[in-house]
Coordinates of C-alpha atoms and ligand atoms in Angstrom, one line a residue:
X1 CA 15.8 13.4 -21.5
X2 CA 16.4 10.8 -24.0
X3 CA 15.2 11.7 -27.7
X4 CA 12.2 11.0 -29.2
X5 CA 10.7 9.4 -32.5
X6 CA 10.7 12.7 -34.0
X7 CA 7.6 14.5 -35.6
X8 CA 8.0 17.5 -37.6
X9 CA 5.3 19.3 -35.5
X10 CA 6.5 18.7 -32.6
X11 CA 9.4 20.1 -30.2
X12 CA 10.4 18.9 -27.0
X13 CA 10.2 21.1 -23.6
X14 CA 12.0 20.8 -20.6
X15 CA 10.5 20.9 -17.4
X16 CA 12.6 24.6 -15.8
X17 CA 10.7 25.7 -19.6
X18 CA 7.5 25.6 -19.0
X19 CA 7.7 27.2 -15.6
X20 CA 9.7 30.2 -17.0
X21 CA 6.5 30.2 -19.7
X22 CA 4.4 30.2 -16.9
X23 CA 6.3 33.0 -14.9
X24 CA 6.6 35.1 -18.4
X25 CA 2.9 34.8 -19.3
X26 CA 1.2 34.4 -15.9
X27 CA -1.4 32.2 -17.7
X28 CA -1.4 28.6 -16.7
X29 CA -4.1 28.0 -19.2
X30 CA -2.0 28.7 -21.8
X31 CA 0.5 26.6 -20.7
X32 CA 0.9 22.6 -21.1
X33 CA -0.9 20.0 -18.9
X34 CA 0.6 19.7 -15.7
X35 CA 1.9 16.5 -15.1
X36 CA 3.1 14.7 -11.5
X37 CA 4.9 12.5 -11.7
X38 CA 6.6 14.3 -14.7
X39 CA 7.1 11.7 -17.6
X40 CA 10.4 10.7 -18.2
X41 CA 10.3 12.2 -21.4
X42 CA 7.7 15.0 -23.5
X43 CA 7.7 16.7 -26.4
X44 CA 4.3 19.3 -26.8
X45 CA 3.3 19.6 -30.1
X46 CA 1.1 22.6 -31.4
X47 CA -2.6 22.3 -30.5
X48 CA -4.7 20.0 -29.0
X49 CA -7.6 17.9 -29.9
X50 CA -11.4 17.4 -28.9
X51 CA -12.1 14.7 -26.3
X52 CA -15.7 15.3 -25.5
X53 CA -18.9 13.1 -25.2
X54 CA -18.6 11.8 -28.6
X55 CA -14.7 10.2 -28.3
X56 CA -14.5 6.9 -28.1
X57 CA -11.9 4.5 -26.1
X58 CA -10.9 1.1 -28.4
X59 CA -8.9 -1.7 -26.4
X60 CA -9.4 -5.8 -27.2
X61 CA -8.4 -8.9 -25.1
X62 CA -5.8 -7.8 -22.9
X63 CA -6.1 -4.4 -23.2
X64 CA -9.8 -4.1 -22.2
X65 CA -9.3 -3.4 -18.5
X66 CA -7.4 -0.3 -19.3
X67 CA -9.8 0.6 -22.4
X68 CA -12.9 0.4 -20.1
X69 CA -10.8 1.8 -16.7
X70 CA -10.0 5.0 -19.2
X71 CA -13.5 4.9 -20.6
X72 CA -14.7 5.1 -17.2
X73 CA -12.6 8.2 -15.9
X74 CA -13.6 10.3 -18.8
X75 CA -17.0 10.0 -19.2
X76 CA -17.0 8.8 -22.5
X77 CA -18.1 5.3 -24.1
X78 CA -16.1 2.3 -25.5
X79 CA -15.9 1.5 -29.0
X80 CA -13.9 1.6 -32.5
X81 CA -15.8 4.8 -34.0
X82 CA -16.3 8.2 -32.5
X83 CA -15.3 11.7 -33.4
X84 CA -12.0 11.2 -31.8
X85 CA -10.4 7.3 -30.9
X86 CA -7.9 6.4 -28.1
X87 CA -6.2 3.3 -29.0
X88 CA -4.9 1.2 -26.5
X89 CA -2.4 -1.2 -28.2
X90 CA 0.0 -4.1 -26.5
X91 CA 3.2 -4.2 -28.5
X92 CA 6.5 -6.7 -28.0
X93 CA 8.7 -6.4 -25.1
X94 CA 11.3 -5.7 -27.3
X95 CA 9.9 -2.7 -28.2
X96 CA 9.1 -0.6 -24.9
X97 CA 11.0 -3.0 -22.4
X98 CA 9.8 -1.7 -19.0
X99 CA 6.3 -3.5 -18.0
X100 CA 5.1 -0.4 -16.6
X101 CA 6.5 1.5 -19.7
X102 CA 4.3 3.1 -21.9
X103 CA 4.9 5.8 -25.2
X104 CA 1.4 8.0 -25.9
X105 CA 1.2 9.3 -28.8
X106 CA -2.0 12.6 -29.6
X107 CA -2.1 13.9 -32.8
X108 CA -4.5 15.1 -35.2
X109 CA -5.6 11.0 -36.0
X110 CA -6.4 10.7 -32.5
X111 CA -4.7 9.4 -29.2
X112 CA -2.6 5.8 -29.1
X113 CA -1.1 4.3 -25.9
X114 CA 1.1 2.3 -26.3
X115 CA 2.5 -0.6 -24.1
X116 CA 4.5 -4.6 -23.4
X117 CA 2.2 -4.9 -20.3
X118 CA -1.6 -3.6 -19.0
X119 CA 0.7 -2.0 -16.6
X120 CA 2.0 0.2 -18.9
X121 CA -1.4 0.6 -20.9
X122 CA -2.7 1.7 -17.0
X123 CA 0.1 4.2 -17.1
X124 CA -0.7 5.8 -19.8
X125 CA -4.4 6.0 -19.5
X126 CA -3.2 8.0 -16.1
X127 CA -0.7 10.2 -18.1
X128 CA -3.7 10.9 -20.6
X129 CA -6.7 11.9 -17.8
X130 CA -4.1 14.9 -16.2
X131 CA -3.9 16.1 -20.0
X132 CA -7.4 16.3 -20.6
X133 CA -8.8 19.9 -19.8
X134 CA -12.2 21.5 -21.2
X135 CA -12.9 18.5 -23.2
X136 CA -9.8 18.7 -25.1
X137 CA -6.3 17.2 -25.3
X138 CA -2.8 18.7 -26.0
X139 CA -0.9 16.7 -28.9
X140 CA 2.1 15.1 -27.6
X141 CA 4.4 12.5 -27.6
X142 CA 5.6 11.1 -24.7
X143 CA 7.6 7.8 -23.9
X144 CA 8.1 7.0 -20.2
X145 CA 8.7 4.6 -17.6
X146 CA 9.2 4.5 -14.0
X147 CA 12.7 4.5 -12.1
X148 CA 11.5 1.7 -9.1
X149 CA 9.5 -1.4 -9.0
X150 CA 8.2 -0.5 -5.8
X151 CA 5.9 2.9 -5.5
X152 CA 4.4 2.4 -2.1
X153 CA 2.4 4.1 0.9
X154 CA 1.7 2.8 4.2
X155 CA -1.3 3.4 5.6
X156 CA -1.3 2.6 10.0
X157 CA -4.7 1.4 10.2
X158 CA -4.5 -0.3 14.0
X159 CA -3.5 3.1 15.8
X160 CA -6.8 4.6 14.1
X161 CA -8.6 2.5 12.0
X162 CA -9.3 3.9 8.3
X163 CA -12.2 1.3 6.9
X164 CA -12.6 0.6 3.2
X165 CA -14.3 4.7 2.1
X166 CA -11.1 6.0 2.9
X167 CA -8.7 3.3 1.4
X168 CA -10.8 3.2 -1.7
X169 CA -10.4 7.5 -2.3
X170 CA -6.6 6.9 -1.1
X171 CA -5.9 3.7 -3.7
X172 CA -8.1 6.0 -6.7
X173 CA -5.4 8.5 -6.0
X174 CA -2.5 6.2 -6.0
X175 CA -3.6 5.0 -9.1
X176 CA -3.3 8.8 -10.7
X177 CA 0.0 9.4 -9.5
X178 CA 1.2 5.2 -10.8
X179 CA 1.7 4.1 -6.6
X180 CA 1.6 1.1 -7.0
X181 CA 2.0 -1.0 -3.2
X182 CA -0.5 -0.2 -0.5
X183 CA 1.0 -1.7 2.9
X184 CA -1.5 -1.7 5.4
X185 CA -0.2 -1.4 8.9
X186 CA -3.4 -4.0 10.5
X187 CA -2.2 -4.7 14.1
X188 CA -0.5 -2.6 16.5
X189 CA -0.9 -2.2 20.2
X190 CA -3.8 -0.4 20.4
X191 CA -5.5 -2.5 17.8
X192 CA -6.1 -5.4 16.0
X193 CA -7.9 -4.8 12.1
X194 CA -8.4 -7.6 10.6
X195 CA -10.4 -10.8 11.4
X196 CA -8.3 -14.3 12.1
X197 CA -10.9 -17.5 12.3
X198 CA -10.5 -19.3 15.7
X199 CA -9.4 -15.9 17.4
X200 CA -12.2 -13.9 17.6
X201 CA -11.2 -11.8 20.9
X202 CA -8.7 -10.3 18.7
X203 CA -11.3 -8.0 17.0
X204 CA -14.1 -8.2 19.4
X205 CA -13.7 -4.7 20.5
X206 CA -13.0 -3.0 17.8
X207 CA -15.5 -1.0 17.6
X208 CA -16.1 2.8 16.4
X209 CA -17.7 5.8 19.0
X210 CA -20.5 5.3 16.4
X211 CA -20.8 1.7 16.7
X212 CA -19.6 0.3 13.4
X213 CA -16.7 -2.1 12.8
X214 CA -13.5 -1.0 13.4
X215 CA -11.7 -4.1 11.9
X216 CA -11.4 -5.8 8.4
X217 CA -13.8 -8.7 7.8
X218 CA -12.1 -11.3 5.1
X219 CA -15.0 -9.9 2.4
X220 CA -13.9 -6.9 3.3
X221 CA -10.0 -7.6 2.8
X222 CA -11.3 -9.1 -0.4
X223 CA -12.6 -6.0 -1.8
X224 CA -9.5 -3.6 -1.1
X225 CA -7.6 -6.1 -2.9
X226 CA -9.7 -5.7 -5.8
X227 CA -10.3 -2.3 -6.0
X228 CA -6.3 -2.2 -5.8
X229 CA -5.6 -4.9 -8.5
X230 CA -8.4 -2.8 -11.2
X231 CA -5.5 -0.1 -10.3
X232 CA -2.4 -2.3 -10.3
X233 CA -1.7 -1.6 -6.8
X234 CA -0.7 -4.8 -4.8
X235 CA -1.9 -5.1 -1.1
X236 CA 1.5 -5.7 1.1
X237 CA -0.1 -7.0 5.0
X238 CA 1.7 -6.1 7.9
X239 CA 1.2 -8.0 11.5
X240 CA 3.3 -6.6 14.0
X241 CA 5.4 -9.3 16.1
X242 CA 7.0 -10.1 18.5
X243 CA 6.3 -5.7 19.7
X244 CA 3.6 -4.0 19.0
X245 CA 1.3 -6.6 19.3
X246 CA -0.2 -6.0 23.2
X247 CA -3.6 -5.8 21.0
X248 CA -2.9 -10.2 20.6
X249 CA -1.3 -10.0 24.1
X250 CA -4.3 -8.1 25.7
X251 CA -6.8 -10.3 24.2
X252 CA -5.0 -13.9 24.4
X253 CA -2.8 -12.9 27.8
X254 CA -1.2 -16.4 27.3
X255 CA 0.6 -15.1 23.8
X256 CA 2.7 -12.7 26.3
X257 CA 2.8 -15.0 29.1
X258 CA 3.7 -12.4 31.7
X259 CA 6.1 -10.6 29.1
X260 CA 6.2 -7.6 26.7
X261 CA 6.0 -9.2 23.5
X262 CA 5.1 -12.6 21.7
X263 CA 6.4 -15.5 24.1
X264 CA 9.1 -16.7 21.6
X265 CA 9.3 -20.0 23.5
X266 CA 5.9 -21.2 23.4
X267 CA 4.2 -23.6 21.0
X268 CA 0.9 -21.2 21.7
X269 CA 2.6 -18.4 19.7
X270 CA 3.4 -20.4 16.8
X271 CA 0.1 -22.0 16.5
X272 CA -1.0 -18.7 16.4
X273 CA 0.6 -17.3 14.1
X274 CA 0.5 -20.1 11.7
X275 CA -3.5 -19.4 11.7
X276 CA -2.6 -15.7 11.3
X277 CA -0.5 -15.9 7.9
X278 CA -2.3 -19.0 7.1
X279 CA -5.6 -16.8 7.3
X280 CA -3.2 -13.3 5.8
X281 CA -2.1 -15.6 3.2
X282 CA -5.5 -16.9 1.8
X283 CA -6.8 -13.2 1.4
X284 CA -3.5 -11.4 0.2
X285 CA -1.9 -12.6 -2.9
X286 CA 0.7 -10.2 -2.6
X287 CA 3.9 -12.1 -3.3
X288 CA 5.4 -10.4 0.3
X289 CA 4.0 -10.6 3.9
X290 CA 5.5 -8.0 6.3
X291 CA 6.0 -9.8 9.7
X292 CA 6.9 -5.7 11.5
X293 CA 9.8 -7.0 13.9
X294 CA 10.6 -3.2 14.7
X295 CA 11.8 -2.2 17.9
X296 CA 12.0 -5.2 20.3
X297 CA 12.5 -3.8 23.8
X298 CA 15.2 -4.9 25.8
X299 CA 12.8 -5.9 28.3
X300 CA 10.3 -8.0 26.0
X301 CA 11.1 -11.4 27.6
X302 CA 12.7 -10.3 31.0
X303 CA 12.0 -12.6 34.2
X304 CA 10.2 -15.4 31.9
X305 CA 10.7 -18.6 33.0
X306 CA 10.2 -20.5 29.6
X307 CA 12.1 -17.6 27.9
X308 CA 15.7 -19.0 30.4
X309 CA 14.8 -22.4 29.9
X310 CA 14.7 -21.8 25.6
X311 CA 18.0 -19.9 25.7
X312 CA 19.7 -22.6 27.7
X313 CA 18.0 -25.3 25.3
X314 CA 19.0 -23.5 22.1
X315 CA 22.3 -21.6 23.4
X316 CA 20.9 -18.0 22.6
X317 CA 22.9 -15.7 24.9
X318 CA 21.1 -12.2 24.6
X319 CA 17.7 -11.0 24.3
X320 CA 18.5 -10.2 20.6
X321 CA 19.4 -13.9 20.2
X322 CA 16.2 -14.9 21.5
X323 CA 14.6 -12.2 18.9
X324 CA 16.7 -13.6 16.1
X325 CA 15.3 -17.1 17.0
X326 CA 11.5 -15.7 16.8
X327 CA 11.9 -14.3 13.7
X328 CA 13.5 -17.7 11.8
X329 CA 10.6 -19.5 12.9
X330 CA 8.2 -16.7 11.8
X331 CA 10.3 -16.9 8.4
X332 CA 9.5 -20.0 7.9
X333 CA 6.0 -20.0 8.7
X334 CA 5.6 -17.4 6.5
X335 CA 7.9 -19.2 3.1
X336 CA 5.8 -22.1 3.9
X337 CA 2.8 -20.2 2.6
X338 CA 4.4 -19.2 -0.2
X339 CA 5.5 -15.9 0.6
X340 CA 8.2 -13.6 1.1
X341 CA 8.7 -12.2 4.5
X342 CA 9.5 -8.5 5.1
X343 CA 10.5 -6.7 7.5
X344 CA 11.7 -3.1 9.5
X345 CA 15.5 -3.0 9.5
X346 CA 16.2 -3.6 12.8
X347 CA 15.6 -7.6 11.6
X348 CA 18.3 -7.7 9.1
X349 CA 20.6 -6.3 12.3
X350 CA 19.4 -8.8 14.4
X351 CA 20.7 -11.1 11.8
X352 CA 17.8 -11.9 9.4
X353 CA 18.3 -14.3 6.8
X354 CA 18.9 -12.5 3.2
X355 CA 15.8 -13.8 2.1
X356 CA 13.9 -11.0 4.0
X357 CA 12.9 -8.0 2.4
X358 CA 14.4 -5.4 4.6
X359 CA 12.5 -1.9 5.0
X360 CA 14.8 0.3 5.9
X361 CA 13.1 3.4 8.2
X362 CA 16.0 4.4 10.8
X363 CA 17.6 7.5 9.0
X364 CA 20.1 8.1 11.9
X365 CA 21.2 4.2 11.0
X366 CA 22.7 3.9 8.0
X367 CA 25.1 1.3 8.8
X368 CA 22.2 -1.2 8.8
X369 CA 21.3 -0.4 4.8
X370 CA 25.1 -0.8 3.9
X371 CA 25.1 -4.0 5.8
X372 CA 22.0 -5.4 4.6
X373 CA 22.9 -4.3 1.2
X374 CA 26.2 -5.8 1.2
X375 CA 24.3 -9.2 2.4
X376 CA 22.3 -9.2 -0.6
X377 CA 18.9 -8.6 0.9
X378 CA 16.4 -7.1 -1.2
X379 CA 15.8 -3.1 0.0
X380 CA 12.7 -1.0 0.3
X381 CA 13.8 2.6 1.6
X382 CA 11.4 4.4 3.8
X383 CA 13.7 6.7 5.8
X384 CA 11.7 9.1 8.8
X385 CA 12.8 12.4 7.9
X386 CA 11.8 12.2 4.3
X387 CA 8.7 9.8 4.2
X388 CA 7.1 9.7 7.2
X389 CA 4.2 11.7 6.9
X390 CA 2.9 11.9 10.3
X391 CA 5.8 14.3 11.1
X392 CA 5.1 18.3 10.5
X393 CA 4.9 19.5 6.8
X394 CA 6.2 23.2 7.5
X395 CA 7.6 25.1 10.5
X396 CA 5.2 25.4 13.9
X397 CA 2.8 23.0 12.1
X398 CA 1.3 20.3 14.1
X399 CA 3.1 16.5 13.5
X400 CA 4.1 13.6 15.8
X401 CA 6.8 14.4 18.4
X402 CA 9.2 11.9 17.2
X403 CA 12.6 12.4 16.5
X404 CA 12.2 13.9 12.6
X405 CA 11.2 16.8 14.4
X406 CA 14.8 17.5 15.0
X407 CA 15.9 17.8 11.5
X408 CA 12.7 20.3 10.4
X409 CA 9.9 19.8 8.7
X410 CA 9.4 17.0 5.9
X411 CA 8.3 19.7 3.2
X412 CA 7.3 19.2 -0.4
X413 CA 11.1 20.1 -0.9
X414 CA 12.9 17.8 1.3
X415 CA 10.9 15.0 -0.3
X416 CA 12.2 16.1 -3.7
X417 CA 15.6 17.0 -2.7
X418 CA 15.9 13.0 -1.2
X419 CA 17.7 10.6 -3.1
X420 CA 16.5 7.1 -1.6
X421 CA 19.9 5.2 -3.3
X422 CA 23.2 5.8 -1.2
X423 CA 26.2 7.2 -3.6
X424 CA 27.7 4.5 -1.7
X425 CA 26.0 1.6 -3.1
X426 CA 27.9 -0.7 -5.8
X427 CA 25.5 -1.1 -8.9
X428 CA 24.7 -4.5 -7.7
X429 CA 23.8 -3.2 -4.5
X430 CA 21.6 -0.3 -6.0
X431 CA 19.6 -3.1 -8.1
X432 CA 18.5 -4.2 -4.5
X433 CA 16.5 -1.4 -3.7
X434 CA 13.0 -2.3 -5.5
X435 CA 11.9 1.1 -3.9
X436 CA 10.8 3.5 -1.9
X437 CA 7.6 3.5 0.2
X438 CA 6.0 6.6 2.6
X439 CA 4.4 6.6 5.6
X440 CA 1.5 7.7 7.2
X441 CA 1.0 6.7 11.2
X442 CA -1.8 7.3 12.9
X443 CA -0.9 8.3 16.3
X444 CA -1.8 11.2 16.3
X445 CA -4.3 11.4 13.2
X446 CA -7.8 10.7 14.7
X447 CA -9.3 11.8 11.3
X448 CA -10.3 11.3 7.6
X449 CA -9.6 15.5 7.3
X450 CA -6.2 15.3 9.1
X451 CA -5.0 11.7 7.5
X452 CA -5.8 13.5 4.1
X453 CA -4.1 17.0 4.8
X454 CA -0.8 14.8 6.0
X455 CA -0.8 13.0 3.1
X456 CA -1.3 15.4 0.4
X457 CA 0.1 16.7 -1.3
X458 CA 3.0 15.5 -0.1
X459 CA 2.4 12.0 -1.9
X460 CA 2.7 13.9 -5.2
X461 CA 6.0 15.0 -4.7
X462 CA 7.0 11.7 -3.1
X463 CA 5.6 9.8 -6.3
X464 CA 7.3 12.0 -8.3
X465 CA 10.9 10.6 -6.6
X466 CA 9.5 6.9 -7.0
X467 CA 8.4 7.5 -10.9
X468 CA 11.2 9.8 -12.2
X469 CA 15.4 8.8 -13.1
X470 CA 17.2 9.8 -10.7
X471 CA 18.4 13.4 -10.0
X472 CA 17.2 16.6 -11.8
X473 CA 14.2 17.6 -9.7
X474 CA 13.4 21.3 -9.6
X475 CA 11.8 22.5 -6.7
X476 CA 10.2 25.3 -8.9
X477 CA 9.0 23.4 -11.4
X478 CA 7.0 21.3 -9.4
X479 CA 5.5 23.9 -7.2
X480 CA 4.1 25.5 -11.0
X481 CA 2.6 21.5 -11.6
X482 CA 1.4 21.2 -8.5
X483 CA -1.0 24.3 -8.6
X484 CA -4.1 22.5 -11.0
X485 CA -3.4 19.2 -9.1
X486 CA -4.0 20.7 -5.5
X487 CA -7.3 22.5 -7.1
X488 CA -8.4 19.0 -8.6
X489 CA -7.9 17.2 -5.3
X490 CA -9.6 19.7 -3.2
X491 CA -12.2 19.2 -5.6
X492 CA -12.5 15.9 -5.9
X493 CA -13.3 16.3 -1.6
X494 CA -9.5 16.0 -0.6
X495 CA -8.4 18.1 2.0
X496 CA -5.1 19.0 0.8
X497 CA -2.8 21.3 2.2
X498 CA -2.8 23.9 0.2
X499 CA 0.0 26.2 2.6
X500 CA 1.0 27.0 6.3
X501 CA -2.3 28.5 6.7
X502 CA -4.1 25.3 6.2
X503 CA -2.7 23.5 9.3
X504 CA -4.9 25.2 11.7
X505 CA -7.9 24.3 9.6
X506 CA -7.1 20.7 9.7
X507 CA -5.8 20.1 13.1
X508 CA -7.3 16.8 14.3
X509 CA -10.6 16.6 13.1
Ligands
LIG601 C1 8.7 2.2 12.6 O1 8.5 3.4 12.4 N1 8.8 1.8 13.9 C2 8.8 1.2 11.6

């Protein structure tokens, strides 16, 4: 831990210390607040202070989204007086550097967050709610600041569709443990989520057992982008192509031709998917568009006659030359609205420009990070046997029969013992990796219940790898912080998974 401004009252804790005072003393109460992700940096002073009905939450210009965001979360009004005031102040770059930064300061004057950015201000409003118990708040300093740009979950809505209830209660939670990118997995091959003007088969029959809309209308894409931008969380679209997209294929049969995938040689498939990141493009301002290009069958394009007649025209010799070819006219349909394509690693093997954001997901292939690293592409790290949460949490526990099955369960432990940049990496290389993003497919998660009890609280201790420096995580520790956290989810209607028990509880409804 770096040092701290120092204040005579106040002395500085390391995390292995408050669990041995929680082992010694057996009362958690007595203890400090429990923090996930742990800040980079605390010092508990003696004592807290009162933060009931009367306390007041002060934040001008800038600073008014947080003030009132705070304001909101604990119950109590905005204004300059009250019996206690939390001060939300912006303050020069120069002085807390990271935009997401922020140093919070209780003592017996009252609470002050400081921050360069609202990003940071946001921070520390969610670093202050987790202190808050019984109407009161433990003096502290704390200055802290997360390790990656890029703090994101996937959530697969086209295998089961999650609507906007569930995205809003997942992006509230994001937002208390500083997640910052929501990528929304919208098509797939059993489904197709989100409306596309002029291509209205694509959605038509998505619909629920209890006859409500199992697709996003653009409203409705509308307001998950706001709720995530109150919570500085940016909205990352995924459409699947040239695989995993028989939901187009099934409903426009001439966008597979007779093939497996997108027909890469017809002008019917571009047109298309100009209207579809024209259409993703006007409702996500994300800066990035994820384009999916995962797992392209050998057998996508076999027997097509146009498919032989483009490959003698443009001298492509192998299926993944024809797949290669796709994806630089997708690339540039998708820089000429503005954005930056993404997509899963098997794209930057299949020879991807460097301009595409590479997610890398295939753990037994590390040879494609190094490679795509070593090109200079920009790096999001998502490997299966650490972040994907669809795959079982503890041993006999129920989880998608993929290959992470293999290597055990993804526990709370695994997650924290993972360190998403290779040893390997040059420090221009690591500088590439804006992050690390989790996964939760919906194969085989048919509900709310079982989405939530897959998810958490294994989100906790994967935000706790995105937000912390690297290294240091005690296993221990985190199990002592994670106690009040599981409680507070489970009350606030979560269905957390709380041990091995639990799984049976949960199953698939
Ligand atoms: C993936 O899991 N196929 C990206």
């Amino acid at each position: 831990m770096e040092a701290l401004p120092s204040s005579p009252t106040l002395f500085r804790v390391a995390p292995k210390f408050i669990a041995v005072l929680l082992v010694a003393t057996g009362t958690p109460a007595l203890a400090h607040p429990a923090l996930i992700p742990l800040p980079t940096s605390v010092a508990w002073g003696n004592g807290d202070i009162p933060l009931g009905p009367n306390a007041v939450v002060s934040g001008k210009g800038a600073t008014a989204p947080s003030a009132a965001f705070l304001a909101r979360s604990l119950g109590i009004k905005q204004g300059e007086r009250g019996s206690t005031r939390i001060l939300l102040r912006l303050v020069p770059a120069r002085t807390i550097g990271n935009p997401e930064g922020y140093h919070l300061r209780v003592d017996r004057h009252g609470v002050l967050i400081e921050a360069s950015d609202p990003r940071g201000l946001f921070y520390g409003a969610q670093t202050l709610r987790q202190m808050v118990s019984g109407g009161r708040v433990a003096v502290a300093d704390i200055s802290d600041a997360p390790r990656f740009l890029w703090r994101g979950l996937l959530i697969d809505v086209a295998r089961h569709f999650y609507g906007k209830p569930v995205l809003f209660k997942f992006l509230d939670q994001m937002a208390v443990y500083k997640l910052n990118v929501l990528h929304l997995h919208l098509t797939d091959d059993p489904g197709w989520r989100i409306e596309i003007p002029g291509y209205p088969k694509l959605t038509k029959g998505e619909i629920t057992a209890d006859g409500s809309r199992a697709y996003f209308t653009a409203a409705d894409i509308r307001d998950i982008v706001a709720y995530a931008a109150e919570r500085h969380i940016m909205v990352i679209p995924e459409i699947e192509m040239p695989s995993h997209s028989g939901s187009a294929g099934t409903a426009y049969p001439e966008l597979y031709n007779g093939g497996n995938a997108l027909d890469p040689a017809s002008p019917t498939t571009y047109a298309f998917i100009r209207s579809v990141f024209g259409e993703v493009g006007r409702l996500f301002p994300a800066p990035y568009i994820h384009f999916g290009g995962d797992e392209v069958g050998d057998d996508a394009w076999k027997d097509m006659p146009d498919v032989r007649q483009l490959k003698v025209a443009q001298d492509l010799g192998s299926t993944k030359e024809v797949e290669a070819y796709f994806v630089r006219n997708v690339v540039k349909i998708i820089e000429a609205n503005g954005r930056r394509p993404m997509a899963w690693d098997e794209q930057a093997e299949a020879g991807a420009s460097s301009d595409v954001v590479i997610q890398w997901w295939r753990k037994a292939r590390p040879d494609v990070l190094d490679a795509a690293a070593a090109r200079g592409s920009e790096l999001v790290v998502s490997p299966v046997d650490q972040v994907y949460f669809d795959y079982h949490q503890g041993p006999g526990e129920p989880g998608a029969p993929w290959e992470g099955n293999d290597n055990g369960p993804t526990s709370i432990a695994k997650i924290l013992a993972w360190e998403p940049v290779p040893a390997s990496f040059t420090p221009e290389e690591s500088k590439k990796v804006l992050g690390v993003e989790a996964a939760v497919w919906t194969e085989f998660i048919a509900s709310r219940r079982y989405l939530e009890f897959m998810t958490f609280p294994r989100l906790l201790a994967f935000a706790e790898v995105a937000w912390r420096p690297k290294g240091g995580r005690d296993e221990a520790d985190f199990s002592t912080r994670l106690t009040p956290h599981l409680d507070a989810l489970r009350a606030s209607g979560i269905n957390a998974r709380r041990d091995e028990g639990d799984a049976y509880e949960f199953i698939t409804h």
